[in-house]
mmCIF file of C-alpha atoms and ligand atoms in Angstrom:
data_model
loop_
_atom_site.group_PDB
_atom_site.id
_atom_site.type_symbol
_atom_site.label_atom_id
_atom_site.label_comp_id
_atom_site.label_asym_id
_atom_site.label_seq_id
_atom_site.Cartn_x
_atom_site.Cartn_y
_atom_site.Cartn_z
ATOM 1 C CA UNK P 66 113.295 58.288 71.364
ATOM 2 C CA UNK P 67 113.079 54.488 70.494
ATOM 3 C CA UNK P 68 115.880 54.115 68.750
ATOM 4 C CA UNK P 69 119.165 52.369 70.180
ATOM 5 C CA UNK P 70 120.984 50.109 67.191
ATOM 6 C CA UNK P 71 124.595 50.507 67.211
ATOM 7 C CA UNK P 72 125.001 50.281 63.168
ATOM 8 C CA UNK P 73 122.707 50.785 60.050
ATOM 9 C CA UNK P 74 122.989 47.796 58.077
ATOM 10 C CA UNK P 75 120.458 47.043 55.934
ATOM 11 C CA UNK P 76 116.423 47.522 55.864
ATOM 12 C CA UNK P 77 115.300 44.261 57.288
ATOM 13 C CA UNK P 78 116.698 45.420 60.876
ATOM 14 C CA UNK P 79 114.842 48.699 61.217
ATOM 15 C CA UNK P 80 111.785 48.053 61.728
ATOM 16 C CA UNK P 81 108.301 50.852 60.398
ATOM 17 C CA UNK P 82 108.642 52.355 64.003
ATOM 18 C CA UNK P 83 112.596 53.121 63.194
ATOM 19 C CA UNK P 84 112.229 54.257 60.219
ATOM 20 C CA UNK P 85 109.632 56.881 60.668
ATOM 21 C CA UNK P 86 111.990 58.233 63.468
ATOM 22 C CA UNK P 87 115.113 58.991 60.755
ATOM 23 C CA UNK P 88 112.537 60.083 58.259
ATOM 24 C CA UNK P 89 111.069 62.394 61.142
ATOM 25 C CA UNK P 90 114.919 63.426 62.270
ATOM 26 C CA UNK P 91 116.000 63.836 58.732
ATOM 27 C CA UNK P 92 112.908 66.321 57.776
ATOM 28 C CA UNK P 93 114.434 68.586 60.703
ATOM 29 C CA UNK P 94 118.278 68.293 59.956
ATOM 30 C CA UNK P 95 117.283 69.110 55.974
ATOM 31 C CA UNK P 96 116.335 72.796 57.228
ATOM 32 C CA UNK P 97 120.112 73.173 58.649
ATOM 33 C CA UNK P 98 121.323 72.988 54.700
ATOM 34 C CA UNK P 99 119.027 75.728 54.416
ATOM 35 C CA UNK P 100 120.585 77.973 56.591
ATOM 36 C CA UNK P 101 123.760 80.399 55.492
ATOM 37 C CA UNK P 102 125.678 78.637 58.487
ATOM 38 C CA UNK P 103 125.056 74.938 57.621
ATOM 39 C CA UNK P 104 126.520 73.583 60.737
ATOM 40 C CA UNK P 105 125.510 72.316 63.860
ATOM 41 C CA UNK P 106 127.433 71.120 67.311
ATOM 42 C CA UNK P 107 125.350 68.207 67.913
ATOM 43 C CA UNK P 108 128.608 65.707 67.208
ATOM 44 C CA UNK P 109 131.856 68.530 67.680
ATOM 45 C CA UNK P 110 134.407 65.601 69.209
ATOM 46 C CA UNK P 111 132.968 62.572 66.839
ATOM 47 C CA UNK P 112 135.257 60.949 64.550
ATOM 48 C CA UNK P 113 133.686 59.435 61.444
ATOM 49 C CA UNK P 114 135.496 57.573 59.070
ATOM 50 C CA UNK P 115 134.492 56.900 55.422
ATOM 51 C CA UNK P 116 136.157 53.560 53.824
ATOM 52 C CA UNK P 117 135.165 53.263 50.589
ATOM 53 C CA UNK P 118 136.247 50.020 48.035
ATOM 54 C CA UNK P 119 133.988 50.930 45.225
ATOM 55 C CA UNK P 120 133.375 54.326 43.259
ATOM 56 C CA UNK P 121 131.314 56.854 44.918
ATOM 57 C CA UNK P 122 129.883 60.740 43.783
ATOM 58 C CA UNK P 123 126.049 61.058 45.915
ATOM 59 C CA UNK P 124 127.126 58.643 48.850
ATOM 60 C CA UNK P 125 130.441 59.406 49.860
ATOM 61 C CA UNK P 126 129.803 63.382 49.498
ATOM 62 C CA UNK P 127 126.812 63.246 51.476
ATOM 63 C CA UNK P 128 127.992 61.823 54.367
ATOM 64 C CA UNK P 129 131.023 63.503 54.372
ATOM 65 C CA UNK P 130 128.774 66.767 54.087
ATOM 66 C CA UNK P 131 126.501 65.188 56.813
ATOM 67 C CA UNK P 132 129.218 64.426 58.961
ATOM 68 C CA UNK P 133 130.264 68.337 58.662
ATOM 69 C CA UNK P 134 127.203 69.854 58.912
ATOM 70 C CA UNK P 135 127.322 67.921 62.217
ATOM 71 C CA UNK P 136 130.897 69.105 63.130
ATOM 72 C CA UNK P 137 131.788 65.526 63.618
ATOM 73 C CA UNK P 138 135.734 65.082 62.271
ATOM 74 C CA UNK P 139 135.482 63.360 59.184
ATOM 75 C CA UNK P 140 138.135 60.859 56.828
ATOM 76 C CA UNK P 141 137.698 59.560 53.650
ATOM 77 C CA UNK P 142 139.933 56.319 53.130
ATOM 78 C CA UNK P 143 140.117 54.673 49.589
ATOM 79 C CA UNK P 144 141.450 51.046 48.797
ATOM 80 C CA UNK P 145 143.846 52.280 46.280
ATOM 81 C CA UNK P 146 145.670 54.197 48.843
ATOM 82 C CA UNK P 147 145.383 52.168 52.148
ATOM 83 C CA UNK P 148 147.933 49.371 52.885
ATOM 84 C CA UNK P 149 145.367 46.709 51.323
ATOM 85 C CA UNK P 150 147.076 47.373 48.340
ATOM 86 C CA UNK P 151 150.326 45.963 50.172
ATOM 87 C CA UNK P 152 148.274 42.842 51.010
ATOM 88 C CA UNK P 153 147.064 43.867 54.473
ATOM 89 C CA UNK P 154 143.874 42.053 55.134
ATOM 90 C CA UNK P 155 140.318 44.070 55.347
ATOM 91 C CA UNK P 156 139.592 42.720 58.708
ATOM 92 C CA UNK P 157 143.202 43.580 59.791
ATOM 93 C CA UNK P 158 142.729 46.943 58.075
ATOM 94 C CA UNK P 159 139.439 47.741 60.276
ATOM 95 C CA UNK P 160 140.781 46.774 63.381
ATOM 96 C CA UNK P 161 143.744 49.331 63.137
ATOM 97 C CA UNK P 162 141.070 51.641 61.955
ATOM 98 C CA UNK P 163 138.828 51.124 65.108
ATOM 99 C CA UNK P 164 142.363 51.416 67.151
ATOM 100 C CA UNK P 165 142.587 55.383 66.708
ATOM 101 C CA UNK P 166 139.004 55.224 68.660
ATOM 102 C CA UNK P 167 136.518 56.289 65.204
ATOM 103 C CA UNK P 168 132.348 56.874 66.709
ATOM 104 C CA UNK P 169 131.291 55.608 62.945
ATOM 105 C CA UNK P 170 133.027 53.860 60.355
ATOM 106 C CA UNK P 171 130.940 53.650 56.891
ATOM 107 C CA UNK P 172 132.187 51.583 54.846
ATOM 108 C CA UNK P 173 131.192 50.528 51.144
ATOM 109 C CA UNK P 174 132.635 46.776 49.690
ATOM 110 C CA UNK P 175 131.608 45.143 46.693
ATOM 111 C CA UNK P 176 131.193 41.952 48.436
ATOM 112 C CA UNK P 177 127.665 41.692 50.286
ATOM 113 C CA UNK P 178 127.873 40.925 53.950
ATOM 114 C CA UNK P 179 130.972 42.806 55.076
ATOM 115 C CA UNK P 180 129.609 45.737 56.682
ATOM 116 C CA UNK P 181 127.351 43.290 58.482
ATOM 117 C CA UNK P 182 130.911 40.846 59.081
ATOM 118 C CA UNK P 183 132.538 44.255 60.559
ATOM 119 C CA UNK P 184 129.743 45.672 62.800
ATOM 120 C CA UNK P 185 130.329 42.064 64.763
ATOM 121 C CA UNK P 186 133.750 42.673 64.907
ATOM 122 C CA UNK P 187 134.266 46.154 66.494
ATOM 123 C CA UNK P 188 132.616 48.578 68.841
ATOM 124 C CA UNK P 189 132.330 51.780 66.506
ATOM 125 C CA UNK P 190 128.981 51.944 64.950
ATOM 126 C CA UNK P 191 129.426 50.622 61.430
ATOM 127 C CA UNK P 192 127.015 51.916 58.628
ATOM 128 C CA UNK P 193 126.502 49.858 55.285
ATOM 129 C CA UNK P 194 127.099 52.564 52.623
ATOM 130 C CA UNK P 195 126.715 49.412 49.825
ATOM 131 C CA UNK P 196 127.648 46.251 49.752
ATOM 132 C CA UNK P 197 127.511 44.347 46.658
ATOM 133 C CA UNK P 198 124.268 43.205 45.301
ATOM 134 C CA UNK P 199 122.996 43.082 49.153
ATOM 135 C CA UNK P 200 121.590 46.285 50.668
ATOM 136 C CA UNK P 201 121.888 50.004 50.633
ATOM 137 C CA UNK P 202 119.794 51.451 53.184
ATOM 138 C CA UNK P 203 120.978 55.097 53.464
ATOM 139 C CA UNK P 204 119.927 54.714 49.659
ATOM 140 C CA UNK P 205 115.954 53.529 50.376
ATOM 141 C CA UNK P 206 115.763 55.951 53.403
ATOM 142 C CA UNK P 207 116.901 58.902 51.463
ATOM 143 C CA UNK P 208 114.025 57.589 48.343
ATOM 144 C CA UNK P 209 111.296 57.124 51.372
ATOM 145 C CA UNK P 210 111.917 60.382 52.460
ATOM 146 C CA UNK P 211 111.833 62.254 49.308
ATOM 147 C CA UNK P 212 108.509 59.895 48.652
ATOM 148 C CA UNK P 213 106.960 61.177 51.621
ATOM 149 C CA UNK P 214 107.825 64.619 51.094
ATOM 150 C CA UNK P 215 106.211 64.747 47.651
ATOM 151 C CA UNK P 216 103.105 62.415 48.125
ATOM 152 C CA UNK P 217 102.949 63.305 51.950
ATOM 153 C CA UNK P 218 102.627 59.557 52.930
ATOM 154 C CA UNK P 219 103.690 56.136 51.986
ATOM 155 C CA UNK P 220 101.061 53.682 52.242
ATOM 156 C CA UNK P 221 99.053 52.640 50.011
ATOM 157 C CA UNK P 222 101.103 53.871 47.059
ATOM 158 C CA UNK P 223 102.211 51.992 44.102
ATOM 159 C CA UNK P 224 105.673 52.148 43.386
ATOM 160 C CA UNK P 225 106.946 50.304 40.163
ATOM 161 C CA UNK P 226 111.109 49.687 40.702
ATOM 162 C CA UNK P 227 111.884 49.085 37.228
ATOM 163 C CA UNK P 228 115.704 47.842 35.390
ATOM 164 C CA UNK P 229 118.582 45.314 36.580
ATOM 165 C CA UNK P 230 117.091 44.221 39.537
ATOM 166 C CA UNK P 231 119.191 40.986 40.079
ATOM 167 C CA UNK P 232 122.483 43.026 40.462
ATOM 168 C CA UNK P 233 120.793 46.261 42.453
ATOM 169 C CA UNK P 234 120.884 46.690 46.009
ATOM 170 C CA UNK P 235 118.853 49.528 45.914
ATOM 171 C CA UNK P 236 116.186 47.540 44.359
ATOM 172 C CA UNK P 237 116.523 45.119 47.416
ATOM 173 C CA UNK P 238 116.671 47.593 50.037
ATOM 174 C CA UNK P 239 113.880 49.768 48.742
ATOM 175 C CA UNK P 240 111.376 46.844 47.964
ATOM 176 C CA UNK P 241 111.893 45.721 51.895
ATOM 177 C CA UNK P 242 111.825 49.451 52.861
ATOM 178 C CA UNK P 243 108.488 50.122 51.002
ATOM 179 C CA UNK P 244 106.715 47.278 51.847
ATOM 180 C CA UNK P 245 107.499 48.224 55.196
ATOM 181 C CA UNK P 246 106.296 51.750 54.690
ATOM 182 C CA UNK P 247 103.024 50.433 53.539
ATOM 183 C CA UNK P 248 103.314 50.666 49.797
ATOM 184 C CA UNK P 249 102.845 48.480 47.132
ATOM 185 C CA UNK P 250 106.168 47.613 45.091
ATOM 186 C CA UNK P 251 105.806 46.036 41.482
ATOM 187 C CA UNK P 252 109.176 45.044 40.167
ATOM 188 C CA UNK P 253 109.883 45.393 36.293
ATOM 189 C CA UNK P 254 112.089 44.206 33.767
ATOM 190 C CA UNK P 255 114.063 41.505 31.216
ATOM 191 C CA UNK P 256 113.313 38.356 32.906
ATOM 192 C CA UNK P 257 116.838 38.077 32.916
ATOM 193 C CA UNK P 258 117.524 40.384 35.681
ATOM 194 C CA UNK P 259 114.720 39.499 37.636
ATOM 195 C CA UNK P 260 115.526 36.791 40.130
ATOM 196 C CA UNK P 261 113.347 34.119 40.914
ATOM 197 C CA UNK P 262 112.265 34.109 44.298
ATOM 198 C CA UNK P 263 112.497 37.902 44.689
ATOM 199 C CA UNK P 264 108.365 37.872 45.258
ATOM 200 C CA UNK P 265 109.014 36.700 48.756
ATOM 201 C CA UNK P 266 110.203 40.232 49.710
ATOM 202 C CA UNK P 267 106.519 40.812 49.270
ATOM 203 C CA UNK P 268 106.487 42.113 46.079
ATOM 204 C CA UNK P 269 104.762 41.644 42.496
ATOM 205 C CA UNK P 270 106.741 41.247 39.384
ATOM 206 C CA UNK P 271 105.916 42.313 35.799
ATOM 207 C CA UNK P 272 108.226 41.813 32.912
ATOM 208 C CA UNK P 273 106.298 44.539 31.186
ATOM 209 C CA UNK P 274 107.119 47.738 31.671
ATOM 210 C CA UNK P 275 104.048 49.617 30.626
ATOM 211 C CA UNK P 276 101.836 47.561 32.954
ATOM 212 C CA UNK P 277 103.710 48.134 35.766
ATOM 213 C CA UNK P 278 103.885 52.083 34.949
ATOM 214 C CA UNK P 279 100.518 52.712 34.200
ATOM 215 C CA UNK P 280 98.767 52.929 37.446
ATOM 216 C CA UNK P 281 101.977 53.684 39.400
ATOM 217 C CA UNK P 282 102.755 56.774 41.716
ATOM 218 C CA UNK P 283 106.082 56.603 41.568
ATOM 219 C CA UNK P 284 108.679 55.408 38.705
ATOM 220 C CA UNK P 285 111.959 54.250 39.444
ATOM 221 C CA UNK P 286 114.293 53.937 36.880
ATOM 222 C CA UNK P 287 117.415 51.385 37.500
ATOM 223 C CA UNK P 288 121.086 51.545 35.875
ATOM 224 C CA UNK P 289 121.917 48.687 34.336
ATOM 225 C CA UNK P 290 125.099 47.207 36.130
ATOM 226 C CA UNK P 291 127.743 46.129 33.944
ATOM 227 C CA UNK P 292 130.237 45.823 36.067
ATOM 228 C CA UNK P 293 128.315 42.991 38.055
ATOM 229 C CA UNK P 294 127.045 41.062 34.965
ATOM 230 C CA UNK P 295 128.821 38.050 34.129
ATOM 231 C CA UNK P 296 126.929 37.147 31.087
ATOM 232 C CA UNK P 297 125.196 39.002 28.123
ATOM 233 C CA UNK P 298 121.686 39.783 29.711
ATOM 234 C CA UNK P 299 120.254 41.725 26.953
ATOM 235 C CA UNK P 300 120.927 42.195 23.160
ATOM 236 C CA UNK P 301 121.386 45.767 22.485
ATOM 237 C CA UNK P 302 121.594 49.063 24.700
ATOM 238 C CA UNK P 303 119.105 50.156 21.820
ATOM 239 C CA UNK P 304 116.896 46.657 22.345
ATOM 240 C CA UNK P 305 117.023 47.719 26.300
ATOM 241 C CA UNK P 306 115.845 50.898 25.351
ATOM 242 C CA UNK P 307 113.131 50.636 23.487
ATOM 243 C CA UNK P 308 111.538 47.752 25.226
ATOM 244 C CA UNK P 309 112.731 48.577 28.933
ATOM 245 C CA UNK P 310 113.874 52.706 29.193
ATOM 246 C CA UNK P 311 111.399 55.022 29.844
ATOM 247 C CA UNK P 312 110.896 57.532 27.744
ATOM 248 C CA UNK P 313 108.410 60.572 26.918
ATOM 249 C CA UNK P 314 106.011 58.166 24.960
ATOM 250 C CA UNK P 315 105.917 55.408 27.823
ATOM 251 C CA UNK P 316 105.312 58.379 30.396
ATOM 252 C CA UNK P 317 102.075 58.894 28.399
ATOM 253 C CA UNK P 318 100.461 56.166 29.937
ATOM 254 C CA UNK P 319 101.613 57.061 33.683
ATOM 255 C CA UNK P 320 99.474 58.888 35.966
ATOM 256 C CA UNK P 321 99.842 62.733 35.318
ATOM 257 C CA UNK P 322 100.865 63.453 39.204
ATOM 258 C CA UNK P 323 103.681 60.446 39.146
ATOM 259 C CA UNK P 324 106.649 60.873 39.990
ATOM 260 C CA UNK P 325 110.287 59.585 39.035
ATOM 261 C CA UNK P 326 113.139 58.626 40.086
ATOM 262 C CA UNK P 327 116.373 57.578 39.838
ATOM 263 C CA UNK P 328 118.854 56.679 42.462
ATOM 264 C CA UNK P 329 121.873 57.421 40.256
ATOM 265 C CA UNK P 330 124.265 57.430 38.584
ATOM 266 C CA UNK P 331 121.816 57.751 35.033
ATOM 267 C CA UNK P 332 122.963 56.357 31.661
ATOM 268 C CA UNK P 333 121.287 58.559 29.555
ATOM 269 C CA UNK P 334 119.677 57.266 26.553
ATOM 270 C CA UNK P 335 119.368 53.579 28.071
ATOM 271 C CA UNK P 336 117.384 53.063 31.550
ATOM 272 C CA UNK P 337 116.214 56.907 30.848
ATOM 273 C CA UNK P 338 115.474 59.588 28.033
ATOM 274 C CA UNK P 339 117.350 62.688 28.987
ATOM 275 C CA UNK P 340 114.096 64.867 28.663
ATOM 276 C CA UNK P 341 112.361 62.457 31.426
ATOM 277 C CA UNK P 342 115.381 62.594 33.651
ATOM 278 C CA UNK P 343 115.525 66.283 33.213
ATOM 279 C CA UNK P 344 111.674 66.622 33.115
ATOM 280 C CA UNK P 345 108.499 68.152 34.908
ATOM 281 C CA UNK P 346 107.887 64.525 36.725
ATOM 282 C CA UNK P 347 111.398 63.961 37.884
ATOM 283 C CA UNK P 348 112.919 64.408 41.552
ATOM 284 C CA UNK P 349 116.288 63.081 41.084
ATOM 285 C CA UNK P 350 118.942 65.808 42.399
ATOM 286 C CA UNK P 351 115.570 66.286 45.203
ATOM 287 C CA UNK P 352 116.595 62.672 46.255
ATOM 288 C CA UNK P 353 120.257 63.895 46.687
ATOM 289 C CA UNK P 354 119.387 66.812 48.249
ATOM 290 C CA UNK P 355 117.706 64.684 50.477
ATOM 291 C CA UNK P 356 120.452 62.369 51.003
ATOM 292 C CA UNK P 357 122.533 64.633 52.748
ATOM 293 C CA UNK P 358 119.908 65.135 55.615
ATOM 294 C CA UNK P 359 118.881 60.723 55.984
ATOM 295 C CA UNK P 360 122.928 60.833 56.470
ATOM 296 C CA UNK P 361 123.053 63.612 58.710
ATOM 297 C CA UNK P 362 120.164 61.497 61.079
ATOM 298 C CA UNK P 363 121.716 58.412 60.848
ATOM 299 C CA UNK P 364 125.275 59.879 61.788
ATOM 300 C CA UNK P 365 123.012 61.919 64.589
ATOM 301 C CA UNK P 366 121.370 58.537 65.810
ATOM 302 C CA UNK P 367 124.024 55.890 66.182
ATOM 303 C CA UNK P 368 126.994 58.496 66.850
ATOM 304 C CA UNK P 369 124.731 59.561 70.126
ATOM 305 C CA UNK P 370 123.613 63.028 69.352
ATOM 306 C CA UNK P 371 120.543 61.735 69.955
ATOM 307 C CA UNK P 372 121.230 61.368 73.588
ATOM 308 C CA UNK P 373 123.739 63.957 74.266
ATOM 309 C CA UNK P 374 122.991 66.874 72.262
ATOM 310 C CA UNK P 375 120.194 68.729 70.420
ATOM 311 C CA UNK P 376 120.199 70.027 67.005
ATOM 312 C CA UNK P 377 120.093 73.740 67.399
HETATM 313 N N1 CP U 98 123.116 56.185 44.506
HETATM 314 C C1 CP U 98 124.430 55.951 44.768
HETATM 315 O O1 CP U 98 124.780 55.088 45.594
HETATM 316 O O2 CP U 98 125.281 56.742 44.067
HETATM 317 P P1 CP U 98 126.863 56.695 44.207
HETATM 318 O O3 CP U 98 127.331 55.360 43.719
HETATM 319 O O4 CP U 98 127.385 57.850 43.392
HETATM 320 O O5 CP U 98 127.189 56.865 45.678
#
């Protein structure tokens, strides 16, 4: 099998070989969704545990789905109505947590490094579902998937990542998993939310957008991040718009076969014109489909389905 990590952290610590094994596992679990009885017994006596600190829709429902669809038990915990509200410390809060004996706890902070502070902590496998500006892995397996699906490889594709890149983890995570993969990553945007340095991920940086979408395969479009800005970054939502969305005009000088994506959730009208988001070229709500099945191989991998079950 080749694949024995306790927790799913971020992309730096899987390496190509690991990767193409949940890519390979999710392809299979996807077809389970299509069945009229989406469930499996591959992890009936599991316990997973979702601990969320920041909003969720695609991430939190997907693994809970995942974790279903595996008949693992499954709990959703928010901030706002554990005892860290009275004060009790996170660490504190995870080790009572790991006391009721939970297989997986995913977790989701705004500050990055915590899943990565936990997973030393406790024995439960421990996978990042976000933290801060850091990593999001589940995020850039879920896009590599979908990628690989539609183009039928990675390598050697362009793929421009183009918006707020200082404040997105999915930028991070998916210019380490790419490069990985074999693909070529241009990063795009106001020089203000491009941070110096970033090139030594291995990437190229443009602060024009149509250069970098011109001879690209694939298009992703970023949200700007508000609630992570400290200062003004750009003018205008209009300004942003015009000079940095993408739009039915700027698509015209893409490649006709590309492809685009967004890893949600889409301001309309800013990063992306509705009528690209909802277009002919866009795989969005196939990259959420998708995200239930990375979810359901991750939860399958480090929860040990993978060496005490099968998937049938
Ligand atoms: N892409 C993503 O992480 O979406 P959510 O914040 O809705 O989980």
């Amino acid at each position: 099998m080749g694949f024995a990590k306790k927790d799913i952290l971020d992309m730096e610590s899987l390496s190509a070989d690991e990767i193409t094994i949940i890519l390979d596992i999710a392809d299979r679990m996807k077809e389970i969704s299509k069945r009229p009885i989406k469930k499996v017994p591959t992890l009936r006596g599991k316990t997973v545990i979702l601990f969320f600190h920041e909003p969720s829709t695609r991430t939190r429902t997907s693994f809970e789905i995942a974790a279903k669809r595996l008949s693992a038990d499954s709990l959703s915990i928010n901030f706002s109505s554990s005892s860290m509200v009275k004060q009790e410390t996170l660490i504190d809060t995870v080790q009572n947590l790991e006391a009721m004996s939970p297989d997986v706890i995913i977790i989701r902070h705004a500050a990055s490094g915590t899943p990565h502070m936990l997973a030393r902590l406790i024995k439960s496998s421990v996978i990042n579902a976000g933290d801060g500006m850091h990593a999001h892995p589940s995020q850039s397996l879920l896009d590599l998937m979908t990628v690989r699906e539609k183009k039928g490889k990675i390598s050697g594709l362009r793929i421009a990542i183009i918006g707020d890149i200082s404040h997105s983890r999915v930028a991070r995570s998916n210019s380490i998993g790419f490069t990985k993969m074999g693909a070529n990553v241009v990063l795009a945007g106001p020089p203000t939310m491009i941070p110096k340095g970033i090139e030594n991920l291995g990437v190229s940086v443009s602060y024009n957008v149509d250069d970098a979408i011109c001879d690209a395969d694939v298009i992703m479009m970023l949200r700007i991040q508000k609630e992570r800005q400290k200062d003004f970054l750009f003018p205008t939502e209009r300004e942003y718009a015009r000079y940095y969305g993408l739009n039915r005009k700027r698509l015209t000088n893409a490649k006709r076969e590309v492809l685009i994506m967004h890893p949600g959730p889409i301001n309309r009208g800013v990063e992306i014109a509705s009528d690209v988001a909802d277009g002919p070229y866009s795989i969005i709500l196939e990259q959420v489909t998708n995200g239930v099945a990375v979810r359901m191989a991750l939860l399958y991998l480090v929860a040990g389905g993978a060496r005490n079950a099968d998937t049938n």
